PDB file of N, CA, C and O in Angstrom:
ATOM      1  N   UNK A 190     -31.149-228.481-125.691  1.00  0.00           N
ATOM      2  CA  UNK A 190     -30.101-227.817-124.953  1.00  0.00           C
ATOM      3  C   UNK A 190     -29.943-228.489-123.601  1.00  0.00           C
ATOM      4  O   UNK A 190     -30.855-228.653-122.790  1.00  0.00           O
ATOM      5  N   UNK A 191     -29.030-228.756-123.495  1.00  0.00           N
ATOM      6  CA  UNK A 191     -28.797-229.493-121.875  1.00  0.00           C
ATOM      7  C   UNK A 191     -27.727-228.421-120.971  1.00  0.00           C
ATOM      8  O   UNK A 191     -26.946-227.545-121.345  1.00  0.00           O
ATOM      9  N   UNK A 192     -28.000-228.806-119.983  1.00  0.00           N
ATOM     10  CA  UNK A 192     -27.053-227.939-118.512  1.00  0.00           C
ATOM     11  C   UNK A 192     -25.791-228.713-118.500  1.00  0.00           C
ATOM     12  O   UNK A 192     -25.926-229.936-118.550  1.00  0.00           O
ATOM     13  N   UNK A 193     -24.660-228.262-118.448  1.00  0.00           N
ATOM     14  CA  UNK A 193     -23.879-228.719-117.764  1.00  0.00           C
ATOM     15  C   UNK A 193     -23.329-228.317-116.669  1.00  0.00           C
ATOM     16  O   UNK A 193     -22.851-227.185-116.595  1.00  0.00           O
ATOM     17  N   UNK A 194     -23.303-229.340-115.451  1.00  0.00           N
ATOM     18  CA  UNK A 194     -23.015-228.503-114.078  1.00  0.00           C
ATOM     19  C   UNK A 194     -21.419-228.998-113.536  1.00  0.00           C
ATOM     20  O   UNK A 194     -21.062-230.142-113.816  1.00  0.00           O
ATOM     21  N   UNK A 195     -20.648-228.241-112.887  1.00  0.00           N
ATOM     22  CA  UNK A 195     -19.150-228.273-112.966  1.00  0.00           C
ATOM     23  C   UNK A 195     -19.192-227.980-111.141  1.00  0.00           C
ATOM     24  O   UNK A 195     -19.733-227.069-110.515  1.00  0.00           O
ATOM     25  N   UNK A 196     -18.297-229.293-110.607  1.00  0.00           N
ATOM     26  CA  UNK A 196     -18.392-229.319-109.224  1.00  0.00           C
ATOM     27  C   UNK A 196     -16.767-230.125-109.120  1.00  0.00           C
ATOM     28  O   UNK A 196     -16.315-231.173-109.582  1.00  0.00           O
ATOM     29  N   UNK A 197     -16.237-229.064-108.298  1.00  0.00           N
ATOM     30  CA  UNK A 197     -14.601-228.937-107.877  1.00  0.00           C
ATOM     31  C   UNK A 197     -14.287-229.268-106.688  1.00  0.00           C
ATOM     32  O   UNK A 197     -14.412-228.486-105.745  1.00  0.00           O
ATOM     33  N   UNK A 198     -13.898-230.310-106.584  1.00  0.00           N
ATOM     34  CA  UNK A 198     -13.476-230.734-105.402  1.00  0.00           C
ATOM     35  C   UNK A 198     -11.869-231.523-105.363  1.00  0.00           C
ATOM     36  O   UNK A 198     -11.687-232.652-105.820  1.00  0.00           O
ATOM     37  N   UNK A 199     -10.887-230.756-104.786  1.00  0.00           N
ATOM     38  CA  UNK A 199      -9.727-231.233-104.765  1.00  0.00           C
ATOM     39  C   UNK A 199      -9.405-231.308-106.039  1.00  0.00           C
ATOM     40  O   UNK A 199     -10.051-230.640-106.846  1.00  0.00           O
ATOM     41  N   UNK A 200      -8.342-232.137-106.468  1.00  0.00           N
ATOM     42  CA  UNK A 200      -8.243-232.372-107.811  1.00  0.00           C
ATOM     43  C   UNK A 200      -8.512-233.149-108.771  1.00  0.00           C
ATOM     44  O   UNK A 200      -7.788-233.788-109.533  1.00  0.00           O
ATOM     45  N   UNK A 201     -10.427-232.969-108.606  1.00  0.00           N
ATOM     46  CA  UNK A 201     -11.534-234.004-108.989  1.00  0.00           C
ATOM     47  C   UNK A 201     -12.357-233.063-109.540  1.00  0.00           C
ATOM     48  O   UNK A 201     -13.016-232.523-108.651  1.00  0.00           O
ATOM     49  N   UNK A 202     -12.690-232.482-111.028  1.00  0.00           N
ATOM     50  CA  UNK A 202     -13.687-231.769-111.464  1.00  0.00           C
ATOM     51  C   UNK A 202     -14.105-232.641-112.244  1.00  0.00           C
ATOM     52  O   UNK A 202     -13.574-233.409-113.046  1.00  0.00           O
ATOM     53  N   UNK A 203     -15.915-232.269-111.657  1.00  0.00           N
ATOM     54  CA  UNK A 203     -16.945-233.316-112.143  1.00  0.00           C
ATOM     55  C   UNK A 203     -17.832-232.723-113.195  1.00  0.00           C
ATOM     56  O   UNK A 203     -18.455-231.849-112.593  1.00  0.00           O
ATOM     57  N   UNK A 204     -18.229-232.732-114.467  1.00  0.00           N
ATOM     58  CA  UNK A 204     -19.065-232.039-115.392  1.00  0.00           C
ATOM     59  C   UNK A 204     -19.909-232.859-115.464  1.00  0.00           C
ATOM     60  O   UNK A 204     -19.733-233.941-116.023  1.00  0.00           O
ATOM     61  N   UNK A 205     -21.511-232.328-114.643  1.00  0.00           N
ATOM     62  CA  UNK A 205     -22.796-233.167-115.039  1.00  0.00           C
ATOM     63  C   UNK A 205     -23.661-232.841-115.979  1.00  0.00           C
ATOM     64  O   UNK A 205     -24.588-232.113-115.625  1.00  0.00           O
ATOM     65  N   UNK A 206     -23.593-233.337-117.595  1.00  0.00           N
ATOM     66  CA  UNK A 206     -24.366-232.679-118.008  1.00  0.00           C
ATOM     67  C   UNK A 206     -26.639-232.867-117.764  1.00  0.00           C
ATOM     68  O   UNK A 206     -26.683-232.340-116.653  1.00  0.00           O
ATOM     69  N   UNK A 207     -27.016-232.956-117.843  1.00  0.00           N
ATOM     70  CA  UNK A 207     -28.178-232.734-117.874  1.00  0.00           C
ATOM     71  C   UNK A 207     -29.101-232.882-118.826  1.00  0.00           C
ATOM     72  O   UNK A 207     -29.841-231.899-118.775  1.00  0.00           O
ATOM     73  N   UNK A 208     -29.335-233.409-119.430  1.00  0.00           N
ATOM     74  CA  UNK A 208     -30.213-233.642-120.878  1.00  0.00           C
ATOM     75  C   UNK A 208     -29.620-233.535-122.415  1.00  0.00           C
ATOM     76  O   UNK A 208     -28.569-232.921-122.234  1.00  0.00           O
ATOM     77  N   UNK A 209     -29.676-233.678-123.177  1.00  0.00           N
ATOM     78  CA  UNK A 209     -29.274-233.791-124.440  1.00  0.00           C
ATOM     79  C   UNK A 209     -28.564-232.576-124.768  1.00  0.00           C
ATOM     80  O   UNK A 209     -29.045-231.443-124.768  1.00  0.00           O
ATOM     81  N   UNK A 210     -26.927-233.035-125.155  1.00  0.00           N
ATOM     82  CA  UNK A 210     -26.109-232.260-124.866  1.00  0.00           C
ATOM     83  C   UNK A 210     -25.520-231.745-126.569  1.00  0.00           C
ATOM     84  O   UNK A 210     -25.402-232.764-127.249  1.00  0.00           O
ATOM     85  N   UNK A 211     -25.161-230.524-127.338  1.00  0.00           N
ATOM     86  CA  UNK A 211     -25.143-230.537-128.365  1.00  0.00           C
ATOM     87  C   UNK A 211     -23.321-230.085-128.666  1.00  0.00           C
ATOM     88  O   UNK A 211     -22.709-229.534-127.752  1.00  0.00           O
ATOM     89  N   UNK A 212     -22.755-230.330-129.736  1.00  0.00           N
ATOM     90  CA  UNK A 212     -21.051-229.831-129.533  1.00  0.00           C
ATOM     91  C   UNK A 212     -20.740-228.966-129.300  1.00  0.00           C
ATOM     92  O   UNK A 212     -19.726-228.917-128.604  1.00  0.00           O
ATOM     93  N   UNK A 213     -21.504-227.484-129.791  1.00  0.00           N
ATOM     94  CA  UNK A 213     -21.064-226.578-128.881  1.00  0.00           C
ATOM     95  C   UNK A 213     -21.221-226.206-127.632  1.00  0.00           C
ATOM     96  O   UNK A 213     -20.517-225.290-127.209  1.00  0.00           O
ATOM     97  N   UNK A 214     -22.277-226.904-126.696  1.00  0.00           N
ATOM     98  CA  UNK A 214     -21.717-227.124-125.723  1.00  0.00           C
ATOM     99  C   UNK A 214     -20.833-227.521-125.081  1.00  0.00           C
ATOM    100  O   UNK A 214     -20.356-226.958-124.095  1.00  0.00           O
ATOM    101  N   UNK A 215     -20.391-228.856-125.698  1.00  0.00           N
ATOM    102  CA  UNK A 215     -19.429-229.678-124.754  1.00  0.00           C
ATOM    103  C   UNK A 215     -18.330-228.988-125.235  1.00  0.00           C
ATOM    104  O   UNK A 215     -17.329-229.266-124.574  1.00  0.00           O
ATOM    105  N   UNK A 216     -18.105-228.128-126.204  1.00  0.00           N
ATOM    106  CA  UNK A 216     -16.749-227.257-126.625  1.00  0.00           C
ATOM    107  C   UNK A 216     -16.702-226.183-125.785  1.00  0.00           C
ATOM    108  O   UNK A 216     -15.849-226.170-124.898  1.00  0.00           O
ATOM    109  N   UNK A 217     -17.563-225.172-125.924  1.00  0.00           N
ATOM    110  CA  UNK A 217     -17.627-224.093-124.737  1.00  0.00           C
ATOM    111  C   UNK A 217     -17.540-224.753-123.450  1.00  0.00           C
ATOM    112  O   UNK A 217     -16.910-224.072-122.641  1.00  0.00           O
ATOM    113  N   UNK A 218     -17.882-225.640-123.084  1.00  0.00           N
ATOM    114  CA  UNK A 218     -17.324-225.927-121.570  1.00  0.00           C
ATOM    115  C   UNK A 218     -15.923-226.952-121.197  1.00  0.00           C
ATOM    116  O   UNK A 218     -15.471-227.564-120.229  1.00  0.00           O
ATOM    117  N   UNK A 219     -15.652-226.747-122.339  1.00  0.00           N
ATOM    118  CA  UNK A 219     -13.908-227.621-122.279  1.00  0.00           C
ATOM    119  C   UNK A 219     -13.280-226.335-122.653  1.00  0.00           C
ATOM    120  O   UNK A 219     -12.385-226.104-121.841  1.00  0.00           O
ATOM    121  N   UNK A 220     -13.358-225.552-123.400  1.00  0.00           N
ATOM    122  CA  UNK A 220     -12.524-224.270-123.513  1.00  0.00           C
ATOM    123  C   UNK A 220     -12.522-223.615-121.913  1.00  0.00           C
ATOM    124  O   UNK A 220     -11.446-223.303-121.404  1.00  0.00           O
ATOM    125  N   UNK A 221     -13.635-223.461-121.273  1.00  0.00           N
ATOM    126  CA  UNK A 221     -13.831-222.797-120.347  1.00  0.00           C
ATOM    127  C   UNK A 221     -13.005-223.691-119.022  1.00  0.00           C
ATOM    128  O   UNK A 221     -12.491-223.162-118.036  1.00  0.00           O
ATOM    129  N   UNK A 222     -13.053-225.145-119.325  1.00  0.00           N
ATOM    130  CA  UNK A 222     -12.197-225.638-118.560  1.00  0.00           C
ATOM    131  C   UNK A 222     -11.205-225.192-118.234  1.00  0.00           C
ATOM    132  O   UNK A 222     -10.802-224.792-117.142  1.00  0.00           O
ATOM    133  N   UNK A 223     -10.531-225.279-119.719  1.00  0.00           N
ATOM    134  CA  UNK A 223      -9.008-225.050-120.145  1.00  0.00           C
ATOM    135  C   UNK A 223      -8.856-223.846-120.024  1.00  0.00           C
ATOM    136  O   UNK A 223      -7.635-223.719-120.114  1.00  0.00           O
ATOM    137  N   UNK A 224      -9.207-223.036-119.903  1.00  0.00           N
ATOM    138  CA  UNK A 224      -9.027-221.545-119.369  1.00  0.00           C
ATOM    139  C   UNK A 224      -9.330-221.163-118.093  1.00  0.00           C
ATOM    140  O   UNK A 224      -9.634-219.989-117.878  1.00  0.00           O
ATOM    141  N   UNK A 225      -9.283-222.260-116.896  1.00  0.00           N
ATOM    142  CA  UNK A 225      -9.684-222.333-115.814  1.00  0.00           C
ATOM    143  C   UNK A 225      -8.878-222.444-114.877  1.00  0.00           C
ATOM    144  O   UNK A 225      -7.697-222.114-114.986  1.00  0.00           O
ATOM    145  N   UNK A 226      -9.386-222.919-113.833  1.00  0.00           N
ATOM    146  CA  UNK A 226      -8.147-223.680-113.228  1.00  0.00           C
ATOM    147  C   UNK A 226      -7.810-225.537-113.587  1.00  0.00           C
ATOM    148  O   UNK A 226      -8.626-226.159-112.906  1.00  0.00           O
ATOM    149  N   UNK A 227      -7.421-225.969-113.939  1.00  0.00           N
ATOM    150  CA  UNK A 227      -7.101-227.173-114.449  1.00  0.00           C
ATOM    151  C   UNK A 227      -6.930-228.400-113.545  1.00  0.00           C
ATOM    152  O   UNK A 227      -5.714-228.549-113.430  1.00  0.00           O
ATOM    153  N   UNK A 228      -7.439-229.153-112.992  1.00  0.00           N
ATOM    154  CA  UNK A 228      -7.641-230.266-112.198  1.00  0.00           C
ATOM    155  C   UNK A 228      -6.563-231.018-112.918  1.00  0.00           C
ATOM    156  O   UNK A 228      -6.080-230.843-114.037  1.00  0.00           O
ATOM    157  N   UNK A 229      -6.239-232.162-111.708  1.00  0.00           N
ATOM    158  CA  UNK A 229      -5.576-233.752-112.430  1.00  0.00           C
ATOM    159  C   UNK A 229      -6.381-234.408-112.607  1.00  0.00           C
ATOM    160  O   UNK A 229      -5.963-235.498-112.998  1.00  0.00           O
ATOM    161  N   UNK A 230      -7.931-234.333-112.494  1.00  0.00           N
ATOM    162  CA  UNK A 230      -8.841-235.657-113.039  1.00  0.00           C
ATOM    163  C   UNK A 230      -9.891-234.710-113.178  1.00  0.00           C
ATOM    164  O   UNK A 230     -10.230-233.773-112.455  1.00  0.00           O
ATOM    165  N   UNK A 231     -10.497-235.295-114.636  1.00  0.00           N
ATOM    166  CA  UNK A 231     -12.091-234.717-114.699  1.00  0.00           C
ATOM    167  C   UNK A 231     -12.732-235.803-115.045  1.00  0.00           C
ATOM    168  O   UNK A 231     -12.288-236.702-115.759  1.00  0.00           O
ATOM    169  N   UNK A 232     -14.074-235.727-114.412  1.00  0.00           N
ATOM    170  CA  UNK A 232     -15.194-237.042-115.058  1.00  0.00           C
ATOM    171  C   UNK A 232     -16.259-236.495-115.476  1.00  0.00           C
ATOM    172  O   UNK A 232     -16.678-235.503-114.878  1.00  0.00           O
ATOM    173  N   UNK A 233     -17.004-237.050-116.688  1.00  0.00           N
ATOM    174  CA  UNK A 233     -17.615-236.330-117.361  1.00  0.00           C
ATOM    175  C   UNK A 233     -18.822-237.238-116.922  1.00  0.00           C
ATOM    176  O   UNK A 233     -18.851-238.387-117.361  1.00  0.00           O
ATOM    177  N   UNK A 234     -19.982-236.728-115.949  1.00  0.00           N
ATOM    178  CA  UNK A 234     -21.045-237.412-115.756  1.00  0.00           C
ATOM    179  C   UNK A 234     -22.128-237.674-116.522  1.00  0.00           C
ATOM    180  O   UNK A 234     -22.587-236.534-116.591  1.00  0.00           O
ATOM    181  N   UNK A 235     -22.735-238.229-117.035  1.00  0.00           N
ATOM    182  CA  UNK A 235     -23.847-238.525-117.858  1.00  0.00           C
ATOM    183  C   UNK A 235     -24.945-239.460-117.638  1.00  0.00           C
ATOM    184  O   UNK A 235     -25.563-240.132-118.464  1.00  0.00           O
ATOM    185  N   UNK A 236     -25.060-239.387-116.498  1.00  0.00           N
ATOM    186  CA  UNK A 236     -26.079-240.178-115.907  1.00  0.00           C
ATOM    187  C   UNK A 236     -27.297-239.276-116.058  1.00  0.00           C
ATOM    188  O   UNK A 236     -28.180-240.131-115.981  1.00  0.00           O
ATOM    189  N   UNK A 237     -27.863-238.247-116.203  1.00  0.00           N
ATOM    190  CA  UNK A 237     -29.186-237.392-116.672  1.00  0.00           C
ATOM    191  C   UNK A 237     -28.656-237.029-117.930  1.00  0.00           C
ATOM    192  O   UNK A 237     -29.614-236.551-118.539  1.00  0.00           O
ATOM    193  N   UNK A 238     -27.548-236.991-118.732  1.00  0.00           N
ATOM    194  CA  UNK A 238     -27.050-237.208-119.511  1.00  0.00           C
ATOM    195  C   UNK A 238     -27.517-237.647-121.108  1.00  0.00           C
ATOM    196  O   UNK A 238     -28.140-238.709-121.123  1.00  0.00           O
ATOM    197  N   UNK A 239     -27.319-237.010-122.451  1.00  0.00           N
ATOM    198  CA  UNK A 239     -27.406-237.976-123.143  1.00  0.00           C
ATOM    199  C   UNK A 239     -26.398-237.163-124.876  1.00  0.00           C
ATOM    200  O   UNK A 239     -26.641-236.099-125.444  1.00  0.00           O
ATOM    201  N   UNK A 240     -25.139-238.405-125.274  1.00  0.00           N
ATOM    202  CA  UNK A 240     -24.508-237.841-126.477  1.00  0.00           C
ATOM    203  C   UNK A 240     -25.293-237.900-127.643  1.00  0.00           C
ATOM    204  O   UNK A 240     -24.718-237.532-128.668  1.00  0.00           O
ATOM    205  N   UNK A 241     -26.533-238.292-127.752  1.00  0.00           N
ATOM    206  CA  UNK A 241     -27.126-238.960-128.801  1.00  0.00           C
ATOM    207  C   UNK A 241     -27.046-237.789-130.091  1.00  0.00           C
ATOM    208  O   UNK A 241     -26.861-238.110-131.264  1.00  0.00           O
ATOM    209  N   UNK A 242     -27.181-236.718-129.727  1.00  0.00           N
ATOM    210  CA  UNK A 242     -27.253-235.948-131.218  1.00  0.00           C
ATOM    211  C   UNK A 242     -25.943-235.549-131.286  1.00  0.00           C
ATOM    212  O   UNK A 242     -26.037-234.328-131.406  1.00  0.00           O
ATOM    213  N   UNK A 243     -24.594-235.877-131.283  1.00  0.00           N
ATOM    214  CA  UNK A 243     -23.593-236.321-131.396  1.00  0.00           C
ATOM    215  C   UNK A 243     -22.891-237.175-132.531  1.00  0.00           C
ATOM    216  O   UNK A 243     -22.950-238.396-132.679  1.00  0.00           O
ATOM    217  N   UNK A 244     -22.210-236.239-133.298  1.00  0.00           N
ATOM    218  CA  UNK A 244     -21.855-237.305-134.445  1.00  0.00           C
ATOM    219  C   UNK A 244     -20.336-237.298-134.825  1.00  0.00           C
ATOM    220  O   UNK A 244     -19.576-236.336-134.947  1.00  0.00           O
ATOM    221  N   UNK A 245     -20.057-238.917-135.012  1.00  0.00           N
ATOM    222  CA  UNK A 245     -18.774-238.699-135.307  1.00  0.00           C
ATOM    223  C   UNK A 245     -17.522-237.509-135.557  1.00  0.00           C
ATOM    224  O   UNK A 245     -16.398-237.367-135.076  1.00  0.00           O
ATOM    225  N   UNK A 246     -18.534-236.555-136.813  1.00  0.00           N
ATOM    226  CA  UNK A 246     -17.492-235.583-137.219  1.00  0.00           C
ATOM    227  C   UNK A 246     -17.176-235.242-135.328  1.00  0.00           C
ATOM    228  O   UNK A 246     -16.090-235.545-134.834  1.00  0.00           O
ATOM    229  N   UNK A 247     -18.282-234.607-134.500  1.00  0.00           N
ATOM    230  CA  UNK A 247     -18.810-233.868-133.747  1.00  0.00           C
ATOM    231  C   UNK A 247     -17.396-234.254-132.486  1.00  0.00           C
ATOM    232  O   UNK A 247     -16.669-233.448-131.905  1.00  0.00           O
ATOM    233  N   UNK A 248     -17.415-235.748-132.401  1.00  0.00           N
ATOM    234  CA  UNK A 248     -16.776-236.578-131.318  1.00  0.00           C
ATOM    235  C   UNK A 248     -14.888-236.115-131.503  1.00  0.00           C
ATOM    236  O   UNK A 248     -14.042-235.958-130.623  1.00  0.00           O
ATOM    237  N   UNK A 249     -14.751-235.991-133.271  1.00  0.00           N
ATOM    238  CA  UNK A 249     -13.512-236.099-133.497  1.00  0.00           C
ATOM    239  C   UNK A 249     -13.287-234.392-132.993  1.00  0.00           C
ATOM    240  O   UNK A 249     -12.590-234.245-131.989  1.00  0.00           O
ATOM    241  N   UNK A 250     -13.852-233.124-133.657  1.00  0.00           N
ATOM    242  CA  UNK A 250     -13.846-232.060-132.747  1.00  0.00           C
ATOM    243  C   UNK A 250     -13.353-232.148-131.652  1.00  0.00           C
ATOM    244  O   UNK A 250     -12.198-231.868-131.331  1.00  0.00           O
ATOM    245  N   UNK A 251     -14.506-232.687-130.773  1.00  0.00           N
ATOM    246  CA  UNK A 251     -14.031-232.986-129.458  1.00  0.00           C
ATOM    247  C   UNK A 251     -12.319-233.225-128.885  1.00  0.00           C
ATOM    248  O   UNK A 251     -11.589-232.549-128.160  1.00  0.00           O
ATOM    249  N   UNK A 252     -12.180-234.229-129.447  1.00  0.00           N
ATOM    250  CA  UNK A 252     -10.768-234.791-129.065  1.00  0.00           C
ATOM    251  C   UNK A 252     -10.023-234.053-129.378  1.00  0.00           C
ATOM    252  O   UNK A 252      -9.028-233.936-128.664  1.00  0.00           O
ATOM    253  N   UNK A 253     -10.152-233.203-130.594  1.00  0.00           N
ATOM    254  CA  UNK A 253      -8.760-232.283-131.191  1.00  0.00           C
ATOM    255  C   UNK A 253      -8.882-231.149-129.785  1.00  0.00           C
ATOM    256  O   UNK A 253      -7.843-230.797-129.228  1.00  0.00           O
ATOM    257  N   UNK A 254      -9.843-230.790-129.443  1.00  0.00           N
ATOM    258  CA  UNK A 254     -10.143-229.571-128.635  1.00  0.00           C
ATOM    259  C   UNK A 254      -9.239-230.184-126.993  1.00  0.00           C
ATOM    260  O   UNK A 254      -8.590-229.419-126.279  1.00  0.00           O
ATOM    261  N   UNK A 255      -9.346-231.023-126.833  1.00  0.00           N
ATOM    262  CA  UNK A 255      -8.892-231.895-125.574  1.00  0.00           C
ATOM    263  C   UNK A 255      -7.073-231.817-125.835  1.00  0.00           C
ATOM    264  O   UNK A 255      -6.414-231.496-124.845  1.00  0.00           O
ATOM    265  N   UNK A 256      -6.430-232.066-126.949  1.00  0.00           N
ATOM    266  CA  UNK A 256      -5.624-232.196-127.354  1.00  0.00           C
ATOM    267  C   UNK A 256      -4.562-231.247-127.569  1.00  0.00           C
ATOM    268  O   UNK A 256      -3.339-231.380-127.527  1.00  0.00           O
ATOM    269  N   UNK A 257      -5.388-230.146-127.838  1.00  0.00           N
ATOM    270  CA  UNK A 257      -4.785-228.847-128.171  1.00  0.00           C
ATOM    271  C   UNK A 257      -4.042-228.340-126.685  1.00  0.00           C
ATOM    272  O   UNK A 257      -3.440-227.268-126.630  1.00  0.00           O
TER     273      UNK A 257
END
């Protein structure tokens, strides 16, 4: 389970996640985005970071969720 930490500055939201990150995380915190207030730029930090248990199907999820 990894943290993800969400830091707003101007219209720059930064998501750091924190250790090995699984899809429903990174889904619950893009829904929660998107039901947020909505920035013009987000960067998704991953420097303590890691997608590794992450799998294709997992990635394509992702994008549809971004998309929607």
């Amino acid at each position: 389970m990894a943290e993800i930490k969400t830091l707003i500055s101007g219209d720059v939201t930064v998501r750091k996640i924190v250790g090995v990150v699984a899809v429903d995380e990174v889904l619950n915190s893009l829904r929660e985005y998107y039901a947020g207030k909505v920035t013009k730029y987000v960067v998704w930090d991953l420097s303590k970071g890691s997608l590794k248990e992450l799998t294709p199907d997992d990635l394509k999820n992702i994008a549809q969720v971004v998309l929607e």
